[in-house]
Amino acid sequence: MAQRYVRIQNQEGQIYYGLLQLSLDVQVLDAPPWLQGQPTDLTLTPGNYQILAPCAPSKIVAVGKNYADHAAEMGTPVPSEPLIFLKPTTSIIPSETEIKYPPQSQRVDYEGELALVIGDRVFDCTPEIAQTKIWGYTIANDVTARDLQKQDGQWTRAKGFDTFCPLGPWIVRELNPGARLQTFVNDDSNPVQSASIDQMVFPPDVLVSYISQVMTLLPGDVVLTGTPEGVSRLQLGDRVRVEIEGIGRLENTVATR
Ligand code: MG
């Protein structure tokens, strides 16, 4: 199994980056791994830590309509260049926590997505350079208040509620380009979303290059690469699980605020 990079909190509230072992012990690093964090002598055993989202970005840059079949289900064409928007960092929650249904919305959807974690400061780079700045990969759910997205015409409110960016549970360095992304709701063994990540319109290197021509990306920043076909609504009490082959599974429940 690929090395899994986690961010955790111990019982005293201290936050660490670490390596998750098969035993579920976490070997603590002295800095974020993309800032050359090295293993320390400290190991935390299961029950003595909580898994947090795997990074603490300065921003989350997300991409809309990056799978042709999802653009079609939204009744819109595929954009001729990446369509980017920001989600606030306060929307991030770890796996195994609650998405809070906001009272302003009558329709909240899941969007399973591959997330890129940036390892190095990058501005105005080519796709070739951009590829070297992608430190690793994790899983995101770009939770969206669909009714507010349509009503507002721009997406800040619809995509920006607290808890609307489940992220994790960990980061891996390598990903098979044909890895499958699947989303499951409750106990149904049939996925509601299933696509290979190579079906993206604009691949990760092109996205990072494009974004870097607008804004500087910093170490630990996150890029959400868009969702495939099959988005639908979540109800209170639902469990939603996004899986990506070679990474793992991100699972959250839906609760009232
Ligand atoms: Mg999305």
PDB file of C-alpha atoms and ligand atoms in Angstrom:
ATOM      1  CA  MET A   1       0.000   0.000   0.000  1.00  0.00           C
ATOM      2  CA  ALA A   2       1.175   3.512  -0.809  1.00  0.00           C
ATOM      3  CA  GLN A   3       2.487   5.655   2.034  1.00  0.00           C
ATOM      4  CA  ARG A   4      -0.405   7.591   3.619  1.00  0.00           C
ATOM      5  CA  TYR A   5       0.303  11.114   4.889  1.00  0.00           C
ATOM      6  CA  VAL A   6      -2.073  12.312   7.596  1.00  0.00           C
ATOM      7  CA  ARG A   7      -2.671  15.366   9.742  1.00  0.00           C
ATOM      8  CA  ILE A   8      -3.797  14.575  13.262  1.00  0.00           C
ATOM      9  CA  GLN A   9      -4.623  16.119  16.618  1.00  0.00           C
ATOM     10  CA  ASN A  10      -3.599  14.510  19.895  1.00  0.00           C
ATOM     11  CA  GLN A  11      -5.662  14.520  23.092  1.00  0.00           C
ATOM     12  CA  GLU A  12      -4.015  17.771  24.224  1.00  0.00           C
ATOM     13  CA  GLY A  13      -5.107  19.468  20.996  1.00  0.00           C
ATOM     14  CA  GLN A  14      -1.655  19.580  19.385  1.00  0.00           C
ATOM     15  CA  ILE A  15      -1.665  19.184  15.624  1.00  0.00           C
ATOM     16  CA  TYR A  16       0.917  17.106  13.759  1.00  0.00           C
ATOM     17  CA  TYR A  17       1.624  15.821  10.288  1.00  0.00           C
ATOM     18  CA  GLY A  18       2.514  12.150  10.200  1.00  0.00           C
ATOM     19  CA  LEU A  19       2.792   8.818   8.441  1.00  0.00           C
ATOM     20  CA  LEU A  20      -0.101   6.416   8.991  1.00  0.00           C
ATOM     21  CA  GLN A  21       1.227   2.897   9.481  1.00  0.00           C
ATOM     22  CA  LEU A  22      -0.668  -0.317   8.685  1.00  0.00           C
ATOM     23  CA  SER A  23      -0.983  -0.810  12.480  1.00  0.00           C
ATOM     24  CA  LEU A  24      -2.774   2.620  12.495  1.00  0.00           C
ATOM     25  CA  ASP A  25       0.052   4.025  14.608  1.00  0.00           C
ATOM     26  CA  VAL A  26       1.054   7.474  13.373  1.00  0.00           C
ATOM     27  CA  GLN A  27       4.738   8.321  13.145  1.00  0.00           C
ATOM     28  CA  VAL A  28       4.903  12.079  13.705  1.00  0.00           C
ATOM     29  CA  LEU A  29       6.822  14.379  11.311  1.00  0.00           C
ATOM     30  CA  ASP A  30       8.496  17.621  12.420  1.00  0.00           C
ATOM     31  CA  ALA A  31       6.890  19.671   9.599  1.00  0.00           C
ATOM     32  CA  PRO A  32       4.427  19.213   6.728  1.00  0.00           C
ATOM     33  CA  PRO A  33       5.904  16.574   4.408  1.00  0.00           C
ATOM     34  CA  TRP A  34       5.887  18.982   1.413  1.00  0.00           C
ATOM     35  CA  LEU A  35       8.111  21.272   3.519  1.00  0.00           C
ATOM     36  CA  GLN A  36      10.597  18.417   3.990  1.00  0.00           C
ATOM     37  CA  GLY A  37       9.153  17.239   7.304  1.00  0.00           C
ATOM     38  CA  GLN A  38      11.246  14.423   8.762  1.00  0.00           C
ATOM     39  CA  PRO A  39      10.144  11.556  11.032  1.00  0.00           C
ATOM     40  CA  THR A  40      10.546  12.207  14.773  1.00  0.00           C
ATOM     41  CA  ASP A  41      10.760   9.714  17.664  1.00  0.00           C
ATOM     42  CA  LEU A  42       7.123  10.384  18.529  1.00  0.00           C
ATOM     43  CA  THR A  43       4.536   7.732  17.602  1.00  0.00           C
ATOM     44  CA  LEU A  44       0.860   8.021  18.480  1.00  0.00           C
ATOM     45  CA  THR A  45      -1.212   4.876  18.863  1.00  0.00           C
ATOM     46  CA  PRO A  46      -4.859   4.491  17.786  1.00  0.00           C
ATOM     47  CA  GLY A  47      -7.219   6.085  20.290  1.00  0.00           C
ATOM     48  CA  ASN A  48      -4.692   8.793  21.111  1.00  0.00           C
ATOM     49  CA  TYR A  49      -5.256  10.895  18.038  1.00  0.00           C
ATOM     50  CA  GLN A  50      -8.014  12.142  15.760  1.00  0.00           C
ATOM     51  CA  ILE A  51      -7.614  12.381  11.996  1.00  0.00           C
ATOM     52  CA  LEU A  52      -7.982  15.927  10.641  1.00  0.00           C
ATOM     53  CA  ALA A  53      -8.219  17.044   7.015  1.00  0.00           C
ATOM     54  CA  PRO A  54      -4.759  16.188   5.619  1.00  0.00           C
ATOM     55  CA  CYS A  55      -3.607  19.758   4.971  1.00  0.00           C
ATOM     56  CA  ALA A  56      -4.473  23.323   6.014  1.00  0.00           C
ATOM     57  CA  PRO A  57      -4.505  25.286   2.741  1.00  0.00           C
ATOM     58  CA  SER A  58      -4.395  29.055   2.298  1.00  0.00           C
ATOM     59  CA  LYS A  59      -7.095  28.543  -0.344  1.00  0.00           C
ATOM     60  CA  ILE A  60      -9.154  25.916  -2.128  1.00  0.00           C
ATOM     61  CA  VAL A  61      -9.380  26.478  -5.859  1.00  0.00           C
ATOM     62  CA  ALA A  62     -12.128  24.417  -7.463  1.00  0.00           C
ATOM     63  CA  VAL A  63     -12.948  23.691 -11.083  1.00  0.00           C
ATOM     64  CA  GLY A  64     -16.465  23.509 -12.501  1.00  0.00           C
ATOM     65  CA  LYS A  65     -17.743  21.261 -15.314  1.00  0.00           C
ATOM     66  CA  ASN A  66     -14.488  19.399 -15.884  1.00  0.00           C
ATOM     67  CA  TYR A  67     -16.168  16.152 -16.962  1.00  0.00           C
ATOM     68  CA  ALA A  68     -18.188  16.309 -20.193  1.00  0.00           C
ATOM     69  CA  ASP A  69     -20.977  14.049 -18.914  1.00  0.00           C
ATOM     70  CA  HIS A  70     -21.462  16.240 -15.823  1.00  0.00           C
ATOM     71  CA  ALA A  71     -21.592  19.438 -17.922  1.00  0.00           C
ATOM     72  CA  ALA A  72     -24.257  17.700 -20.035  1.00  0.00           C
ATOM     73  CA  GLU A  73     -26.353  16.691 -17.003  1.00  0.00           C
ATOM     74  CA  MET A  74     -26.243  20.338 -15.856  1.00  0.00           C
ATOM     75  CA  GLY A  75     -27.545  21.314 -19.310  1.00  0.00           C
ATOM     76  CA  THR A  76     -24.455  23.346 -20.139  1.00  0.00           C
ATOM     77  CA  PRO A  77     -21.560  22.987 -22.599  1.00  0.00           C
ATOM     78  CA  VAL A  78     -18.032  22.088 -21.543  1.00  0.00           C
ATOM     79  CA  PRO A  79     -16.164  25.378 -20.942  1.00  0.00           C
ATOM     80  CA  SER A  80     -13.497  26.214 -23.525  1.00  0.00           C
ATOM     81  CA  GLU A  81     -11.039  26.886 -20.697  1.00  0.00           C
ATOM     82  CA  PRO A  82     -11.140  25.813 -17.028  1.00  0.00           C
ATOM     83  CA  LEU A  83     -13.928  27.432 -15.013  1.00  0.00           C
ATOM     84  CA  ILE A  84     -12.450  28.184 -11.590  1.00  0.00           C
ATOM     85  CA  PHE A  85     -13.931  29.337  -8.295  1.00  0.00           C
ATOM     86  CA  LEU A  86     -12.854  29.485  -4.647  1.00  0.00           C
ATOM     87  CA  LYS A  87     -14.192  27.686  -1.618  1.00  0.00           C
ATOM     88  CA  PRO A  88     -13.364  29.162   1.794  1.00  0.00           C
ATOM     89  CA  THR A  89     -10.994  27.148   3.978  1.00  0.00           C
ATOM     90  CA  THR A  90     -13.631  27.242   6.727  1.00  0.00           C
ATOM     91  CA  SER A  91     -15.665  24.797   4.594  1.00  0.00           C
ATOM     92  CA  ILE A  92     -13.116  22.023   5.219  1.00  0.00           C
ATOM     93  CA  ILE A  93     -14.019  19.085   7.457  1.00  0.00           C
ATOM     94  CA  PRO A  94     -12.268  15.708   7.896  1.00  0.00           C
ATOM     95  CA  SER A  95     -13.636  12.287   7.045  1.00  0.00           C
ATOM     96  CA  GLU A  96     -16.096  10.791   9.550  1.00  0.00           C
ATOM     97  CA  THR A  97     -17.600  14.158  10.530  1.00  0.00           C
ATOM     98  CA  GLU A  98     -20.907  15.857   9.723  1.00  0.00           C
ATOM     99  CA  ILE A  99     -21.938  17.939   6.736  1.00  0.00           C
ATOM    100  CA  LYS A 100     -24.335  20.508   8.231  1.00  0.00           C
ATOM    101  CA  TYR A 101     -27.413  21.148   6.114  1.00  0.00           C
ATOM    102  CA  PRO A 102     -27.889  24.935   5.977  1.00  0.00           C
ATOM    103  CA  PRO A 103     -31.371  26.328   6.667  1.00  0.00           C
ATOM    104  CA  GLN A 104     -31.126  28.597   3.590  1.00  0.00           C
ATOM    105  CA  SER A 105     -31.160  25.662   1.147  1.00  0.00           C
ATOM    106  CA  GLN A 106     -33.748  23.077   0.091  1.00  0.00           C
ATOM    107  CA  ARG A 107     -31.316  21.130  -2.065  1.00  0.00           C
ATOM    108  CA  VAL A 108     -27.800  20.134  -1.070  1.00  0.00           C
ATOM    109  CA  ASP A 109     -25.840  17.887  -3.482  1.00  0.00           C
ATOM    110  CA  TYR A 110     -22.685  15.792  -3.137  1.00  0.00           C
ATOM    111  CA  GLU A 111     -19.893  16.138  -5.726  1.00  0.00           C
ATOM    112  CA  GLY A 112     -17.140  13.513  -5.415  1.00  0.00           C
ATOM    113  CA  GLU A 113     -13.812  14.879  -6.667  1.00  0.00           C
ATOM    114  CA  LEU A 114     -10.093  14.211  -6.878  1.00  0.00           C
ATOM    115  CA  ALA A 115      -8.156  16.851  -4.898  1.00  0.00           C
ATOM    116  CA  LEU A 116      -4.584  17.903  -5.693  1.00  0.00           C
ATOM    117  CA  VAL A 117      -2.269  19.081  -2.914  1.00  0.00           C
ATOM    118  CA  ILE A 118       0.316  21.641  -4.003  1.00  0.00           C
ATOM    119  CA  GLY A 119       3.811  21.135  -2.611  1.00  0.00           C
ATOM    120  CA  ASP A 120       5.646  24.254  -3.660  1.00  0.00           C
ATOM    121  CA  ARG A 121       5.052  27.944  -4.274  1.00  0.00           C
ATOM    122  CA  VAL A 122       4.104  28.318  -7.941  1.00  0.00           C
ATOM    123  CA  PHE A 123       3.179  31.256 -10.175  1.00  0.00           C
ATOM    124  CA  ASP A 124       2.742  31.402 -13.940  1.00  0.00           C
ATOM    125  CA  CYS A 125       4.068  27.975 -14.866  1.00  0.00           C
ATOM    126  CA  THR A 126       3.707  25.572 -17.766  1.00  0.00           C
ATOM    127  CA  PRO A 127       1.843  22.270 -17.408  1.00  0.00           C
ATOM    128  CA  GLU A 128       5.229  20.498 -17.344  1.00  0.00           C
ATOM    129  CA  ILE A 129       6.374  22.530 -14.326  1.00  0.00           C
ATOM    130  CA  ALA A 130       2.898  22.329 -12.771  1.00  0.00           C
ATOM    131  CA  GLN A 131       3.110  18.533 -12.713  1.00  0.00           C
ATOM    132  CA  THR A 132       6.216  18.781 -10.505  1.00  0.00           C
ATOM    133  CA  LYS A 133       4.365  21.098  -8.073  1.00  0.00           C
ATOM    134  CA  ILE A 134       1.579  18.580  -7.392  1.00  0.00           C
ATOM    135  CA  TRP A 135       2.846  16.970  -4.206  1.00  0.00           C
ATOM    136  CA  GLY A 136       0.041  14.456  -3.755  1.00  0.00           C
ATOM    137  CA  TYR A 137      -3.580  13.452  -4.081  1.00  0.00           C
ATOM    138  CA  THR A 138      -6.534  13.167  -1.762  1.00  0.00           C
ATOM    139  CA  ILE A 139     -10.347  13.007  -1.962  1.00  0.00           C
ATOM    140  CA  ALA A 140     -12.875  15.831  -1.693  1.00  0.00           C
ATOM    141  CA  ASN A 141     -16.615  16.296  -1.681  1.00  0.00           C
ATOM    142  CA  ASP A 142     -17.506  19.671  -3.230  1.00  0.00           C
ATOM    143  CA  VAL A 143     -20.828  19.910  -1.400  1.00  0.00           C
ATOM    144  CA  THR A 144     -23.130  22.379  -3.156  1.00  0.00           C
ATOM    145  CA  ALA A 145     -26.450  24.060  -2.336  1.00  0.00           C
ATOM    146  CA  ARG A 146     -27.784  23.594  -5.872  1.00  0.00           C
ATOM    147  CA  ASP A 147     -30.817  25.841  -5.444  1.00  0.00           C
ATOM    148  CA  LEU A 148     -28.674  28.735  -4.207  1.00  0.00           C
ATOM    149  CA  GLN A 149     -26.122  28.168  -6.984  1.00  0.00           C
ATOM    150  CA  LYS A 150     -28.899  28.666  -9.559  1.00  0.00           C
ATOM    151  CA  GLN A 151     -30.516  31.518  -7.650  1.00  0.00           C
ATOM    152  CA  ASP A 152     -27.341  33.543  -7.038  1.00  0.00           C
ATOM    153  CA  GLY A 153     -25.734  33.183 -10.462  1.00  0.00           C
ATOM    154  CA  GLN A 154     -22.328  32.976  -8.820  1.00  0.00           C
ATOM    155  CA  TRP A 155     -21.243  30.278  -6.473  1.00  0.00           C
ATOM    156  CA  THR A 156     -19.717  31.718  -3.325  1.00  0.00           C
ATOM    157  CA  ARG A 157     -22.722  31.141  -1.090  1.00  0.00           C
ATOM    158  CA  ALA A 158     -23.772  27.810  -2.627  1.00  0.00           C
ATOM    159  CA  LYS A 159     -20.305  26.285  -2.279  1.00  0.00           C
ATOM    160  CA  GLY A 160     -19.059  28.190   0.746  1.00  0.00           C
ATOM    161  CA  PHE A 161     -21.044  27.009   3.754  1.00  0.00           C
ATOM    162  CA  ASP A 162     -19.112  25.654   6.722  1.00  0.00           C
ATOM    163  CA  THR A 163     -18.659  21.856   6.343  1.00  0.00           C
ATOM    164  CA  PHE A 164     -19.134  21.972   2.530  1.00  0.00           C
ATOM    165  CA  CYS A 165     -15.621  20.656   1.795  1.00  0.00           C
ATOM    166  CA  PRO A 166     -15.028  17.204   3.298  1.00  0.00           C
ATOM    167  CA  LEU A 167     -11.344  16.474   2.545  1.00  0.00           C
ATOM    168  CA  GLY A 168      -9.139  13.438   3.162  1.00  0.00           C
ATOM    169  CA  PRO A 169      -8.700  11.097   4.847  1.00  0.00           C
ATOM    170  CA  TRP A 170      -5.014  11.218   3.822  1.00  0.00           C
ATOM    171  CA  ILE A 171      -2.668  12.114   0.980  1.00  0.00           C
ATOM    172  CA  VAL A 172      -0.821   9.718  -1.317  1.00  0.00           C
ATOM    173  CA  ARG A 173       2.041  10.746  -3.594  1.00  0.00           C
ATOM    174  CA  GLU A 174       1.211   8.694  -6.678  1.00  0.00           C
ATOM    175  CA  LEU A 175      -2.015   7.985  -8.491  1.00  0.00           C
ATOM    176  CA  ASN A 176      -2.788   5.706 -11.408  1.00  0.00           C
ATOM    177  CA  PRO A 177      -3.960   8.028 -14.229  1.00  0.00           C
ATOM    178  CA  GLY A 178      -6.901   5.701 -14.870  1.00  0.00           C
ATOM    179  CA  ALA A 179      -7.954   5.484 -11.207  1.00  0.00           C
ATOM    180  CA  ARG A 180     -11.708   5.177 -10.677  1.00  0.00           C
ATOM    181  CA  LEU A 181     -13.675   7.718  -8.654  1.00  0.00           C
ATOM    182  CA  GLN A 182     -16.933   6.459  -7.154  1.00  0.00           C
ATOM    183  CA  THR A 183     -19.531   7.966  -4.847  1.00  0.00           C
ATOM    184  CA  PHE A 184     -21.924   5.912  -2.732  1.00  0.00           C
ATOM    185  CA  VAL A 185     -24.928   7.015  -0.673  1.00  0.00           C
ATOM    186  CA  ASN A 186     -26.001   4.964   2.379  1.00  0.00           C
ATOM    187  CA  ASP A 187     -26.006   1.174   1.970  1.00  0.00           C
ATOM    188  CA  ASP A 188     -26.581   1.060  -1.790  1.00  0.00           C
ATOM    189  CA  SER A 189     -23.747  -0.978  -3.311  1.00  0.00           C
ATOM    190  CA  ASN A 190     -24.327   0.677  -6.697  1.00  0.00           C
ATOM    191  CA  PRO A 191     -22.332   3.899  -7.017  1.00  0.00           C
ATOM    192  CA  VAL A 192     -24.207   7.118  -7.794  1.00  0.00           C
ATOM    193  CA  GLN A 193     -21.070   8.430  -9.511  1.00  0.00           C
ATOM    194  CA  SER A 194     -18.441   6.303 -11.268  1.00  0.00           C
ATOM    195  CA  ALA A 195     -15.795   7.621 -13.622  1.00  0.00           C
ATOM    196  CA  SER A 196     -12.142   7.260 -14.418  1.00  0.00           C
ATOM    197  CA  ILE A 197     -10.188  10.392 -13.534  1.00  0.00           C
ATOM    198  CA  ASP A 198      -8.642  10.418 -17.012  1.00  0.00           C
ATOM    199  CA  GLN A 199     -12.085  11.444 -18.302  1.00  0.00           C
ATOM    200  CA  MET A 200     -11.375  14.983 -17.047  1.00  0.00           C
ATOM    201  CA  VAL A 201     -11.583  17.643 -19.770  1.00  0.00           C
ATOM    202  CA  PHE A 202      -8.561  19.516 -18.365  1.00  0.00           C
ATOM    203  CA  PRO A 203      -6.080  17.214 -16.578  1.00  0.00           C
ATOM    204  CA  PRO A 204      -4.338  18.138 -13.290  1.00  0.00           C
ATOM    205  CA  ASP A 205      -1.183  19.649 -14.857  1.00  0.00           C
ATOM    206  CA  VAL A 206      -3.227  21.893 -17.154  1.00  0.00           C
ATOM    207  CA  LEU A 207      -5.467  22.999 -14.258  1.00  0.00           C
ATOM    208  CA  VAL A 208      -2.539  23.909 -11.998  1.00  0.00           C
ATOM    209  CA  SER A 209      -0.796  25.761 -14.842  1.00  0.00           C
ATOM    210  CA  TYR A 210      -3.998  27.663 -15.667  1.00  0.00           C
ATOM    211  CA  ILE A 211      -4.650  28.629 -12.031  1.00  0.00           C
ATOM    212  CA  SER A 212      -0.993  29.659 -11.559  1.00  0.00           C
ATOM    213  CA  GLN A 213      -1.407  32.219 -14.331  1.00  0.00           C
ATOM    214  CA  VAL A 214      -4.018  33.923 -12.129  1.00  0.00           C
ATOM    215  CA  MET A 215      -2.807  33.480  -8.553  1.00  0.00           C
ATOM    216  CA  THR A 216       0.204  32.157  -6.675  1.00  0.00           C
ATOM    217  CA  LEU A 217      -0.398  28.709  -5.296  1.00  0.00           C
ATOM    218  CA  LEU A 218       1.253  28.044  -1.930  1.00  0.00           C
ATOM    219  CA  PRO A 219       2.456  24.813  -0.320  1.00  0.00           C
ATOM    220  CA  GLY A 220      -0.527  22.935   1.097  1.00  0.00           C
ATOM    221  CA  ASP A 221      -3.053  24.633  -1.198  1.00  0.00           C
ATOM    222  CA  VAL A 222      -5.775  22.415  -2.618  1.00  0.00           C
ATOM    223  CA  VAL A 223      -7.209  22.172  -6.128  1.00  0.00           C
ATOM    224  CA  LEU A 224     -10.536  20.369  -6.625  1.00  0.00           C
ATOM    225  CA  THR A 225     -10.628  18.933 -10.124  1.00  0.00           C
ATOM    226  CA  GLY A 226     -14.377  18.727 -10.797  1.00  0.00           C
ATOM    227  CA  THR A 227     -17.053  16.080 -10.447  1.00  0.00           C
ATOM    228  CA  PRO A 228     -18.301  13.466 -12.926  1.00  0.00           C
ATOM    229  CA  GLU A 229     -21.904  12.722 -13.860  1.00  0.00           C
ATOM    230  CA  GLY A 230     -24.363  11.560 -11.246  1.00  0.00           C
ATOM    231  CA  VAL A 231     -24.695  14.472  -8.826  1.00  0.00           C
ATOM    232  CA  SER A 232     -27.853  14.369  -6.740  1.00  0.00           C
ATOM    233  CA  ARG A 233     -29.326  15.559  -3.503  1.00  0.00           C
ATOM    234  CA  LEU A 234     -28.493  14.563   0.025  1.00  0.00           C
ATOM    235  CA  GLN A 235     -31.095  14.161   2.766  1.00  0.00           C
ATOM    236  CA  LEU A 236     -30.672  14.602   6.489  1.00  0.00           C
ATOM    237  CA  GLY A 237     -29.202  11.431   7.954  1.00  0.00           C
ATOM    238  CA  ASP A 238     -27.580  10.295   4.689  1.00  0.00           C
ATOM    239  CA  ARG A 239     -24.054   8.879   4.645  1.00  0.00           C
ATOM    240  CA  VAL A 240     -22.038   9.833   1.580  1.00  0.00           C
ATOM    241  CA  ARG A 241     -18.788   8.079   0.684  1.00  0.00           C
ATOM    242  CA  VAL A 242     -16.370   9.117  -2.052  1.00  0.00           C
ATOM    243  CA  GLU A 243     -13.787   6.511  -3.034  1.00  0.00           C
ATOM    244  CA  ILE A 244     -10.785   6.863  -5.310  1.00  0.00           C
ATOM    245  CA  GLU A 245      -8.810   3.772  -6.250  1.00  0.00           C
ATOM    246  CA  GLY A 246      -5.341   3.956  -4.745  1.00  0.00           C
ATOM    247  CA  ILE A 247      -6.259   6.637  -2.200  1.00  0.00           C
ATOM    248  CA  GLY A 248      -9.099   5.388   0.014  1.00  0.00           C
ATOM    249  CA  ARG A 249     -12.535   6.559   1.093  1.00  0.00           C
ATOM    250  CA  LEU A 250     -13.910   9.828   2.435  1.00  0.00           C
ATOM    251  CA  GLU A 251     -17.139   9.340   4.383  1.00  0.00           C
ATOM    252  CA  ASN A 252     -19.426  11.910   5.988  1.00  0.00           C
ATOM    253  CA  THR A 253     -22.975  12.058   7.325  1.00  0.00           C
ATOM    254  CA  VAL A 254     -25.529  14.807   6.784  1.00  0.00           C
ATOM    255  CA  ALA A 255     -27.000  16.474   9.866  1.00  0.00           C
ATOM    256  CA  THR A 256     -28.907  19.591  10.807  1.00  0.00           C
ATOM    257  CA  ARG A 257     -26.838  22.603  11.711  1.00  0.00           C
TER     258      ARG A 257
HETATM  259 MG    MG B   1     -17.451  20.553  -8.022  1.00  0.00          MG
END
